[in-house]
Amino acid sequence: MRNSFDVVTLFLLLDIAEAGSLTGGAERANVTPSAASQRIAKLEQEIRQPVLTRLPRGVRLTEAGEILVTRARLFRQEMRAARGDLEALLGLERGTVRLGSFPTVSASLLSDALKDYHAHWPGIDVRVQSAVRPRLLEMLHSSEVEMALLWSYDWTEETEKSLALIPLMEDETVLLVPLDGPYIDNVAVASLRSAKWIIRNADHPAAEVLYRSCETAGFTPNVVYEAHDYQEIEAMVAAGVGIAMVPRLAVAHHRPDVHAVRFLPTDRVPTRSIYIASLARRQYTPSMHAVSRALHDAADTITARR
């Protein structure tokens, strides 16, 4: 037996059964009685047995008709439930977004965005995985996450063209110094020739920012401490061990005994771009649009505070 009957015909059969007549069912289905009769005849031909018994007044389902109507009724219920679920998604009443991030942005931009996001859309579940940049790219391509927060400098290896990148903000590089130090805003890199420096591990992008900036200024930095994370850097700066070049977001919620100083604009100390990445072929869901909106709002607020 070939099961080539379609959903429209099954729903028509259900309408006929509920109306008690072919004419009444056709009216419910918004088709002519002739068209309804042709569809039912084709269905009976396909399954090689009748689904309706014609009576002087109305129709009665055969055993085969009862089986199909039972299935059609269940399917219609599921379709109506699905429509309700889709409307809930569109109305941001429910849904899930899997987001990739990295530590410095998670502790600043993302935390601000999620605080606002959950206040507006408590029914949307945002699941975050924090990782280094290469792993974030892997998670995007394997669809472990739908979206990811990424960073890049001018020299960072170009991401694959299969990604769609939406700029969020520029995260400027600042000088982290002790609170009671002599440094003021608009410090020149060249004036720090004799300074002692604290860096992230030598292979970290923030360390490369320091080496590139000092090379442009005509000297090699005197690195006295290689730290594992920015919290460690802040502690060592506060202790007077040295000073550090850091992305501003890395010290957005910094200790009270250190402060961030801007460099001279003419020094062109590298900044990193923060953006939202997703697969170019992926269509944003309403929940993803909401996450993107919250991230942009948080980025605008951080930028305005500077």
CSV table of C-alpha atoms in Angstrom, one decimal:
chain,number,residue,atom,x,y,z
A,1,MET,CA,0.0,0.0,0.0
A,2,ARG,CA,1.3,3.4,-0.9
A,3,ASN,CA,0.8,6.0,1.8
A,4,SER,CA,0.8,9.1,-0.5
A,5,PHE,CA,-2.2,10.8,1.0
A,6,ASP,CA,-1.5,14.4,2.1
A,7,VAL,CA,-2.2,16.3,5.3
A,8,VAL,CA,-4.7,18.6,3.6
A,9,THR,CA,-6.9,15.6,2.6
A,10,LEU,CA,-6.6,14.1,6.1
A,11,PHE,CA,-7.7,17.4,7.7
A,12,LEU,CA,-10.6,17.5,5.2
A,13,LEU,CA,-11.6,14.0,6.3
A,14,LEU,CA,-11.5,15.2,9.9
A,15,ASP,CA,-13.7,18.2,9.0
A,16,ILE,CA,-16.2,15.9,7.3
A,17,ALA,CA,-16.3,13.6,10.3
A,18,GLU,CA,-16.8,16.5,12.7
A,19,ALA,CA,-19.4,18.2,10.5
A,20,GLY,CA,-21.3,14.9,9.8
A,21,SER,CA,-21.5,15.5,6.1
A,22,LEU,CA,-19.4,16.0,3.0
A,23,THR,CA,-20.9,19.4,2.3
A,24,GLY,CA,-20.4,20.6,5.9
A,25,GLY,CA,-16.8,19.3,5.9
A,26,ALA,CA,-16.1,21.0,2.6
A,27,GLU,CA,-17.4,24.3,4.0
A,28,ARG,CA,-15.2,24.0,7.0
A,29,ALA,CA,-12.2,23.3,4.8
A,30,ASN,CA,-13.1,26.2,2.5
A,31,VAL,CA,-13.4,24.0,-0.6
A,32,THR,CA,-16.3,23.1,-2.9
A,33,PRO,CA,-18.2,19.9,-2.3
A,34,SER,CA,-17.0,18.7,-5.7
A,35,ALA,CA,-13.4,19.3,-4.8
A,36,ALA,CA,-13.9,17.6,-1.5
A,37,SER,CA,-15.5,14.6,-3.1
A,38,GLN,CA,-12.6,14.3,-5.5
A,39,ARG,CA,-10.0,14.4,-2.8
A,40,ILE,CA,-11.8,11.7,-0.7
A,41,ALA,CA,-12.1,9.5,-3.8
A,42,LYS,CA,-8.4,9.9,-4.5
A,43,LEU,CA,-7.6,9.0,-0.9
A,44,GLU,CA,-9.8,5.9,-1.1
A,45,GLN,CA,-8.1,4.9,-4.3
A,46,GLU,CA,-4.6,5.3,-2.7
A,47,ILE,CA,-5.4,3.2,0.3
A,48,ARG,CA,-7.6,0.8,-1.7
A,49,GLN,CA,-10.5,0.9,0.7
A,50,PRO,CA,-13.3,3.3,1.6
A,51,VAL,CA,-13.1,5.9,4.3
A,52,LEU,CA,-16.8,7.1,4.2
A,53,THR,CA,-20.1,5.4,3.9
A,54,ARG,CA,-22.7,7.6,2.2
A,55,LEU,CA,-26.0,7.7,4.1
A,56,PRO,CA,-29.3,9.2,3.0
A,57,ARG,CA,-28.4,12.1,5.3
A,58,GLY,CA,-24.7,12.6,5.8
A,59,VAL,CA,-21.8,10.2,6.0
A,60,ARG,CA,-20.4,7.7,8.4
A,61,LEU,CA,-16.7,6.8,8.8
A,62,THR,CA,-15.6,3.3,7.9
A,63,GLU,CA,-13.0,1.5,10.1
A,64,ALA,CA,-10.2,2.8,7.9
A,65,GLY,CA,-11.8,6.3,8.1
A,66,GLU,CA,-11.8,6.1,11.9
A,67,ILE,CA,-8.1,5.2,12.0
A,68,LEU,CA,-7.2,8.1,9.7
A,69,VAL,CA,-9.4,10.6,11.6
A,70,THR,CA,-7.9,9.6,14.9
A,71,ARG,CA,-4.4,10.2,13.5
A,72,ALA,CA,-5.5,13.5,11.8
A,73,ARG,CA,-7.0,14.8,15.1
A,74,LEU,CA,-3.8,14.1,17.0
A,75,PHE,CA,-1.7,15.7,14.2
A,76,ARG,CA,-4.0,18.8,14.1
A,77,GLN,CA,-3.5,19.2,17.9
A,78,GLU,CA,0.2,18.9,17.5
A,79,MET,CA,0.2,21.5,14.7
A,80,ARG,CA,-1.8,23.9,16.8
A,81,ALA,CA,0.6,23.4,19.7
A,82,ALA,CA,3.5,24.0,17.4
A,83,ARG,CA,1.9,27.2,16.2
A,84,GLY,CA,1.5,28.3,19.8
A,85,ASP,CA,5.2,27.5,20.4
A,86,LEU,CA,6.2,29.6,17.4
A,87,GLU,CA,4.1,32.5,18.5
A,88,ALA,CA,5.7,32.3,21.9
A,89,LEU,CA,9.2,32.3,20.3
A,90,LEU,CA,8.2,35.3,18.2
A,91,GLY,CA,6.9,37.0,21.3
A,92,LEU,CA,10.1,36.1,23.2
A,93,GLU,CA,8.2,34.2,25.9
A,94,ARG,CA,10.4,31.1,25.5
A,95,GLY,CA,13.5,29.9,23.6
A,96,THR,CA,17.1,29.1,24.0
A,97,VAL,CA,20.3,30.8,22.7
A,98,ARG,CA,23.7,29.1,22.9
A,99,LEU,CA,26.4,31.8,23.1
A,100,GLY,CA,30.2,31.5,23.1
A,101,SER,CA,32.2,34.1,24.9
A,102,PHE,CA,35.7,34.8,26.4
A,103,PRO,CA,36.6,35.8,30.0
A,104,THR,CA,37.3,39.5,29.8
A,105,VAL,CA,34.1,40.3,27.9
A,106,SER,CA,32.0,37.8,30.0
A,107,ALA,CA,33.0,39.7,33.2
A,108,SER,CA,32.1,43.1,31.7
A,109,LEU,CA,30.1,43.6,28.6
A,110,LEU,CA,28.2,40.2,28.6
A,111,SER,CA,27.4,40.4,32.3
A,112,ASP,CA,25.8,43.8,31.9
A,113,ALA,CA,23.9,42.6,28.8
A,114,LEU,CA,22.5,39.5,30.5
A,115,LYS,CA,21.4,41.5,33.5
A,116,ASP,CA,19.3,43.7,31.2
A,117,TYR,CA,18.3,40.7,29.0
A,118,HIS,CA,16.9,38.6,31.8
A,119,ALA,CA,14.9,41.5,33.2
A,120,HIS,CA,13.2,42.0,29.8
A,121,TRP,CA,12.9,38.4,28.6
A,122,PRO,CA,13.0,36.0,31.6
A,123,GLY,CA,11.6,33.1,29.5
A,124,ILE,CA,14.6,33.0,27.2
A,125,ASP,CA,17.3,30.6,28.3
A,126,VAL,CA,20.8,31.9,27.4
A,127,ARG,CA,23.5,29.2,27.7
A,128,VAL,CA,27.1,30.5,27.7
A,129,GLN,CA,30.3,28.7,27.0
A,130,SER,CA,33.5,30.6,27.7
A,131,ALA,CA,36.6,29.7,25.7
A,132,VAL,CA,39.7,31.0,23.9
A,133,ARG,CA,39.3,32.3,20.4
A,134,PRO,CA,40.2,29.2,18.3
A,135,ARG,CA,37.8,27.1,20.4
A,136,LEU,CA,35.0,29.7,19.9
A,137,LEU,CA,35.5,29.4,16.1
A,138,GLU,CA,35.3,25.6,16.4
A,139,MET,CA,32.1,25.8,18.4
A,140,LEU,CA,30.5,28.1,15.8
A,141,HIS,CA,31.4,25.8,12.9
A,142,SER,CA,30.2,22.7,14.7
A,143,SER,CA,27.0,24.5,15.7
A,144,GLU,CA,27.7,24.0,19.4
A,145,VAL,CA,26.8,27.7,19.7
A,146,GLU,CA,24.6,29.8,17.5
A,147,MET,CA,26.5,33.0,18.3
A,148,ALA,CA,29.9,34.0,19.8
A,149,LEU,CA,31.5,37.1,21.1
A,150,LEU,CA,34.9,37.4,19.4
A,151,TRP,CA,37.8,39.9,19.4
A,152,SER,CA,40.5,40.8,16.9
A,153,TYR,CA,43.4,43.1,16.4
A,154,ASP,CA,44.6,44.5,13.1
A,155,TRP,CA,47.1,41.7,12.8
A,156,THR,CA,44.8,38.9,13.9
A,157,GLU,CA,44.3,36.1,11.4
A,158,GLU,CA,41.3,36.8,9.3
A,159,THR,CA,38.3,34.7,10.2
A,160,GLU,CA,36.7,32.4,7.6
A,161,LYS,CA,34.4,34.1,5.2
A,162,SER,CA,31.7,31.6,6.4
A,163,LEU,CA,31.2,33.8,9.4
A,164,ALA,CA,28.9,36.9,9.6
A,165,LEU,CA,30.5,39.5,11.9
A,166,ILE,CA,28.5,42.3,13.6
A,167,PRO,CA,30.7,45.0,15.2
A,168,LEU,CA,29.9,45.8,18.9
A,169,MET,CA,32.6,48.2,20.1
A,170,GLU,CA,36.3,49.1,20.1
A,171,ASP,CA,38.0,48.0,23.4
A,172,GLU,CA,40.8,50.5,23.9
A,173,THR,CA,44.2,49.6,25.4
A,174,VAL,CA,44.9,51.5,28.6
A,175,LEU,CA,47.9,51.8,31.0
A,176,LEU,CA,47.2,50.2,34.4
A,177,VAL,CA,49.0,51.9,37.2
A,178,PRO,CA,49.0,52.2,41.0
A,179,LEU,CA,46.4,54.6,42.3
A,180,ASP,CA,49.1,56.8,44.0
A,181,GLY,CA,51.4,56.8,40.9
A,182,PRO,CA,52.5,59.8,38.9
A,183,TYR,CA,50.7,58.9,35.7
A,184,ILE,CA,48.0,61.0,34.2
A,185,ASP,CA,45.8,60.7,31.1
A,186,ASN,CA,47.3,61.0,27.6
A,187,VAL,CA,50.6,59.4,28.6
A,188,ALA,CA,53.1,58.8,25.8
A,189,VAL,CA,54.4,55.3,25.3
A,190,ALA,CA,57.9,56.7,24.7
A,191,SER,CA,57.9,58.3,28.2
A,192,LEU,CA,57.7,54.8,29.7
A,193,ARG,CA,61.0,53.6,28.4
A,194,SER,CA,62.4,53.0,31.9
A,195,ALA,CA,59.3,51.4,33.3
A,196,LYS,CA,59.0,47.9,34.6
A,197,TRP,CA,56.2,46.0,32.9
A,198,ILE,CA,53.8,43.2,33.9
A,199,ILE,CA,52.3,41.2,31.0
A,200,ARG,CA,50.0,38.3,30.4
A,201,ASN,CA,51.9,35.2,29.4
A,202,ALA,CA,54.2,36.0,26.5
A,203,ASP,CA,52.0,34.3,23.8
A,204,HIS,CA,48.9,36.2,24.9
A,205,PRO,CA,47.6,38.9,22.5
A,206,ALA,CA,47.8,41.6,25.2
A,207,ALA,CA,51.5,40.9,25.4
A,208,GLU,CA,51.9,41.4,21.7
A,209,VAL,CA,50.1,44.8,22.0
A,210,LEU,CA,52.8,45.9,24.5
A,211,TYR,CA,55.7,44.7,22.3
A,212,ARG,CA,54.4,46.2,19.2
A,213,SER,CA,53.7,49.6,20.9
A,214,CYS,CA,57.1,49.8,22.5
A,215,GLU,CA,58.8,48.8,19.2
A,216,THR,CA,57.0,51.6,17.5
A,217,ALA,CA,58.2,54.0,20.2
A,218,GLY,CA,61.8,52.8,19.8
A,219,PHE,CA,62.5,50.6,22.8
A,220,THR,CA,62.1,47.1,24.2
A,221,PRO,CA,60.0,46.8,27.3
A,222,ASN,CA,61.6,45.6,30.6
A,223,VAL,CA,59.2,42.8,31.5
A,224,VAL,CA,59.6,41.8,35.1
A,225,TYR,CA,56.4,39.7,35.6
A,226,GLU,CA,54.4,37.3,33.4
A,227,ALA,CA,50.9,36.8,34.8
A,228,HIS,CA,48.3,34.1,34.3
A,229,ASP,CA,45.3,36.4,34.3
A,230,TYR,CA,44.3,40.1,34.6
A,231,GLN,CA,43.4,39.7,38.3
A,232,GLU,CA,47.0,38.8,38.9
A,233,ILE,CA,48.2,41.7,36.9
A,234,GLU,CA,46.0,44.1,38.9
A,235,ALA,CA,47.4,42.7,42.2
A,236,MET,CA,51.0,43.1,41.0
A,237,VAL,CA,50.4,46.7,39.7
A,238,ALA,CA,48.8,47.6,43.1
A,239,ALA,CA,51.8,46.1,44.8
A,240,GLY,CA,54.2,48.4,42.8
A,241,VAL,CA,55.9,45.6,40.9
A,242,GLY,CA,55.3,47.3,37.6
A,243,ILE,CA,52.7,48.8,35.2
A,244,ALA,CA,50.7,47.1,32.5
A,245,MET,CA,49.0,47.6,29.1
A,246,VAL,CA,45.6,46.0,29.2
A,247,PRO,CA,42.3,46.1,27.3
A,248,ARG,CA,39.9,48.4,29.2
A,249,LEU,CA,37.2,45.7,29.4
A,250,ALA,CA,39.7,43.5,31.3
A,251,VAL,CA,39.7,45.9,34.2
A,252,ALA,CA,36.2,47.2,33.9
A,253,HIS,CA,35.5,46.2,37.5
A,254,HIS,CA,39.0,46.8,38.8
A,255,ARG,CA,40.5,47.1,42.2
A,256,PRO,CA,40.2,50.5,44.1
A,257,ASP,CA,44.0,50.7,44.4
A,258,VAL,CA,44.8,50.8,40.7
A,259,HIS,CA,43.5,53.0,37.9
A,260,ALA,CA,43.5,53.1,34.1
A,261,VAL,CA,45.2,55.9,32.1
A,262,ARG,CA,44.8,56.6,28.4
A,263,PHE,CA,47.6,56.8,26.0
A,264,LEU,CA,48.2,59.7,23.6
A,265,PRO,CA,46.0,59.2,20.5
A,266,THR,CA,49.0,59.9,18.3
A,267,ASP,CA,50.7,56.8,19.6
A,268,ARG,CA,48.0,54.7,18.0
A,269,VAL,CA,48.3,52.0,20.6
A,270,PRO,CA,46.4,49.0,19.1
A,271,THR,CA,42.8,48.4,20.2
A,272,ARG,CA,40.8,45.3,19.8
A,273,SER,CA,37.5,45.0,18.0
A,274,ILE,CA,34.7,43.2,19.8
A,275,TYR,CA,32.0,41.7,17.6
A,276,ILE,CA,29.2,39.1,17.5
A,277,ALA,CA,29.9,36.2,15.1
A,278,SER,CA,27.6,33.6,13.6
A,279,LEU,CA,27.6,31.4,10.6
A,280,ALA,CA,26.8,33.4,7.6
A,281,ARG,CA,24.1,31.0,6.5
A,282,ARG,CA,22.4,31.0,9.9
A,283,GLN,CA,19.1,32.9,10.2
A,284,TYR,CA,18.7,34.8,13.4
A,285,THR,CA,15.8,33.7,15.6
A,286,PRO,CA,13.8,36.3,17.6
A,287,SER,CA,15.7,35.2,20.7
A,288,MET,CA,19.1,35.7,18.9
A,289,HIS,CA,17.9,39.2,17.8
A,290,ALA,CA,17.1,39.9,21.4
A,291,VAL,CA,20.5,38.8,22.7
A,292,SER,CA,22.2,40.9,20.0
A,293,ARG,CA,20.1,43.9,21.0
A,294,ALA,CA,21.0,43.5,24.6
A,295,LEU,CA,24.7,43.2,23.8
A,296,HIS,CA,24.6,46.4,21.6
A,297,ASP,CA,22.9,48.3,24.4
A,298,ALA,CA,25.5,47.2,26.9
A,299,ALA,CA,28.3,48.1,24.5
A,300,ASP,CA,26.8,51.6,23.9
A,301,THR,CA,26.5,52.1,27.7
A,302,ILE,CA,30.2,51.1,28.3
A,303,THR,CA,31.4,53.3,25.4
A,304,ALA,CA,29.4,56.3,26.7
A,305,ARG,CA,30.9,56.0,30.2
A,306,ARG,CA,34.4,56.6,28.9
